[in-house]
Short mmCIF file of C-alpha atoms in Angstrom, two decimals:
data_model
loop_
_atom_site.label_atom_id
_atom_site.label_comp_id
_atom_site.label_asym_id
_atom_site.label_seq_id
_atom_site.Cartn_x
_atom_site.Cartn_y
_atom_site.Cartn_z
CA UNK A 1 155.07 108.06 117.45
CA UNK A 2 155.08 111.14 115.90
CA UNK A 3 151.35 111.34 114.32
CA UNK A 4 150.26 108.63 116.51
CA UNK A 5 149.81 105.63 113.71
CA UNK A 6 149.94 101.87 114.17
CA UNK A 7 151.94 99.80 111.94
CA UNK A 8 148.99 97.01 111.25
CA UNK A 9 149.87 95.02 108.40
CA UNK A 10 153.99 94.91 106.60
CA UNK A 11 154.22 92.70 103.56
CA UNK A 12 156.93 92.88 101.13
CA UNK A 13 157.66 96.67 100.26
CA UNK A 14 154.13 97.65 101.95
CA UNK A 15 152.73 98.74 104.68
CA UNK A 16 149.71 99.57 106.59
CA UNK A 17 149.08 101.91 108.62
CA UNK A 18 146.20 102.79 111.14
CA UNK A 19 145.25 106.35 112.41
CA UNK A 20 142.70 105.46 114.40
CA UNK A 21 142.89 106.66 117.75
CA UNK A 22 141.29 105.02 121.29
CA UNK A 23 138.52 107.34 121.63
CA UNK A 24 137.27 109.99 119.22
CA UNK A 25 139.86 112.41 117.56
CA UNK A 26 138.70 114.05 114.85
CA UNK A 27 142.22 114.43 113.48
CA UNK A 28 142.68 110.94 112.86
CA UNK A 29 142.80 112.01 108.72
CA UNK A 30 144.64 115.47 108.85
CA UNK A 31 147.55 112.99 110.78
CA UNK A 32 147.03 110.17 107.77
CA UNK A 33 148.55 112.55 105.47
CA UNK A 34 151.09 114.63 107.57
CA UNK A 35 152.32 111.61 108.10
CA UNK A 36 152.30 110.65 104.15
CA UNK A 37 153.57 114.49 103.23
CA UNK A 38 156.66 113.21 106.18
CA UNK A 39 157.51 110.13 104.48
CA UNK A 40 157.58 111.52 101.23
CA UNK A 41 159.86 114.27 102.12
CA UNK A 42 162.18 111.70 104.03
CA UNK A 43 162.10 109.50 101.00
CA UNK A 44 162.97 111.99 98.72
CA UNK A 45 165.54 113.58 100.80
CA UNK A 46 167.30 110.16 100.76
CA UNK A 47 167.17 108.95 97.58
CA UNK A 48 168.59 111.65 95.59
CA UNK A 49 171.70 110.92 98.37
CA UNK A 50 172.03 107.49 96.94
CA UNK A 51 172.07 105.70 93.85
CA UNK A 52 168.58 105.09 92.80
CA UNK A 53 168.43 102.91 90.10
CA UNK A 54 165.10 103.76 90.16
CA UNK A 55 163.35 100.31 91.06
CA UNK A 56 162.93 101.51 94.40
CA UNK A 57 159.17 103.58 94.49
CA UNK A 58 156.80 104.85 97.16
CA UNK A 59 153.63 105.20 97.13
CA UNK A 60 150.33 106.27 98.99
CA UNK A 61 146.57 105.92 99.01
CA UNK A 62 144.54 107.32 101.99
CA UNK A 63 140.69 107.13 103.04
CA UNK A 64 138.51 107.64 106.13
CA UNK A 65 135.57 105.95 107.58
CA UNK A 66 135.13 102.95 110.07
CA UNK A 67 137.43 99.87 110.35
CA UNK A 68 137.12 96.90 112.72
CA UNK A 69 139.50 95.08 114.27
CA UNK A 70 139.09 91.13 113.69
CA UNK A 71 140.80 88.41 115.32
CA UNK A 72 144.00 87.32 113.75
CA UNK A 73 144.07 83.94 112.15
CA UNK A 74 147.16 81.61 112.21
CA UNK A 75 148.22 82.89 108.41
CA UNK A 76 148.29 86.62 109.96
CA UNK A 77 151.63 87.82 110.60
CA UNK A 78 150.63 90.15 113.01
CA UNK A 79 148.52 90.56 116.35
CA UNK A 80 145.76 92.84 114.64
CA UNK A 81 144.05 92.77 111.23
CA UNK A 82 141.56 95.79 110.20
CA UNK A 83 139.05 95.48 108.04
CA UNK A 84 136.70 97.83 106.62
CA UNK A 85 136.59 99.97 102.94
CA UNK A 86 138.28 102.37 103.94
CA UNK A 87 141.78 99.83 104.11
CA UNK A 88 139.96 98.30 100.78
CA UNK A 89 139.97 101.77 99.17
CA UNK A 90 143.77 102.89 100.71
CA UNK A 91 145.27 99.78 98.90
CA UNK A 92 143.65 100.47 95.56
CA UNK A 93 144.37 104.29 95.56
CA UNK A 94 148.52 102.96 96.60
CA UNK A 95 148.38 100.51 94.05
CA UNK A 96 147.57 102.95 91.58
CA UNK A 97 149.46 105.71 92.36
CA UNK A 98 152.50 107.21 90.42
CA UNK A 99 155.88 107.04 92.68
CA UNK A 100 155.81 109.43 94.96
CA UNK A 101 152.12 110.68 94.55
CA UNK A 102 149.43 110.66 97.72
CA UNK A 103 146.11 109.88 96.21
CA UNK A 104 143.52 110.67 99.01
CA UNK A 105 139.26 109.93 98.60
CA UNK A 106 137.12 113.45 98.53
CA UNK A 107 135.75 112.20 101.71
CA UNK A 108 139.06 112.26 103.34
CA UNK A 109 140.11 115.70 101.37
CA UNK A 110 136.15 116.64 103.25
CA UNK A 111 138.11 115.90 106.42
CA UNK A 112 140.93 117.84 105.68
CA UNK A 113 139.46 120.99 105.08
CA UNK A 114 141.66 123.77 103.44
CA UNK A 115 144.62 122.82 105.20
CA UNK A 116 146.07 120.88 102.22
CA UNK A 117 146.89 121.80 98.36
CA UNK A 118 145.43 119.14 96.89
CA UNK A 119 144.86 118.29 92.61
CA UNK A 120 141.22 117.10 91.55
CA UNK A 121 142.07 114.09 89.09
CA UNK A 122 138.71 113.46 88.92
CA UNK A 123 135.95 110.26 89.70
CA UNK A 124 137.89 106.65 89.93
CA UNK A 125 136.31 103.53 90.10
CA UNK A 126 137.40 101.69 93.72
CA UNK A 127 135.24 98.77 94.06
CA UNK A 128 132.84 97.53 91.92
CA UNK A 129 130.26 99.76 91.08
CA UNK A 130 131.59 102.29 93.75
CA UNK A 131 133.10 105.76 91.96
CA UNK A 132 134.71 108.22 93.81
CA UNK A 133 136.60 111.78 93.70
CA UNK A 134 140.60 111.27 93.66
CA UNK A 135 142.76 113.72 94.47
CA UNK A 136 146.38 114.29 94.14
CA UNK A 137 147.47 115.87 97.66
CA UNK A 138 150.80 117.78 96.82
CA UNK A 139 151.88 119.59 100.37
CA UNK A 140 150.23 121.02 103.59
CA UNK A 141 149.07 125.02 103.22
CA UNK A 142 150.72 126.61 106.38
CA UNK A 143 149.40 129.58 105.97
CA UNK A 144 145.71 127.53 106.93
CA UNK A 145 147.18 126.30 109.79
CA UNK A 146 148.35 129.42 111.47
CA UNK A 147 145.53 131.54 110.74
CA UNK A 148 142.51 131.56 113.08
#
């Protein structure tokens, strides 16, 4: 795998994706959306080759923080379930994103550093009674990740 995710949960025309790693990587985020910026780029790439009738969208929400692994019931489709608000927080930034727009937490875009162009849209309520800064991530900056 390229940037080292897990496939953990497929429904419909979603996915889930986990970039947790065995052990501590502090990269686990900055791979989150190189992996989003990939997709997109793919996606784009092959759409405007086909006829897009424009039903067809893609769409992204990222956080960090801790997730836990709990044991899969007989209604899970899959082996491994995560829980944790991070996932909670991923699925409502997706859910409300534009096509083709990567809306990432401030506490991810923390993680990130400067190595990402990135558009403040400001606080967004996630969960109830829980606020926090959005932001529209556009593209890596290379020019952050080969300087020193």
């Amino acid at each position: 795998a390229l940037y080292e995710g897990t496939i953990v949960d497929c429904q419909g025309d979603c996915a889930l994706a986990s970039f947790e790693a065995s052990g501590s990587q502090r990269d686990d985020g900055i791979r989150a959306a190189r992996a989003a910026l990939m997709l997109r780029r793919q996606w784009i790439s092959e759409t405007s080759k086909a006829d897009d009738d424009g039903c067809t969208t893609l769409r992204f929400g990222i956080d960090t923080g801790v997730i836990a692994d709990r044991p899969a019931t007989a209604s899970d489709l899959g082996g491994r379930v995560v829980v944790g608000s991070p996932i909670r927080n991923a699925r409502y930034l997706r859910d409300r994103a534009q096509p083709g727009q990567i809306l990432a937490t401030g506490k991810l875009l923390a993680i990130l550093e400067a190595r990402f162009d990135a558009t403040p849209l400001g606080e967004r309520p996630i969960q109830k009674n829980v606020r926090t800064a959005v932001f529209d991530l556009l593209d890596e900056d290379i020019t952050a990740v080969d300087s020193p």
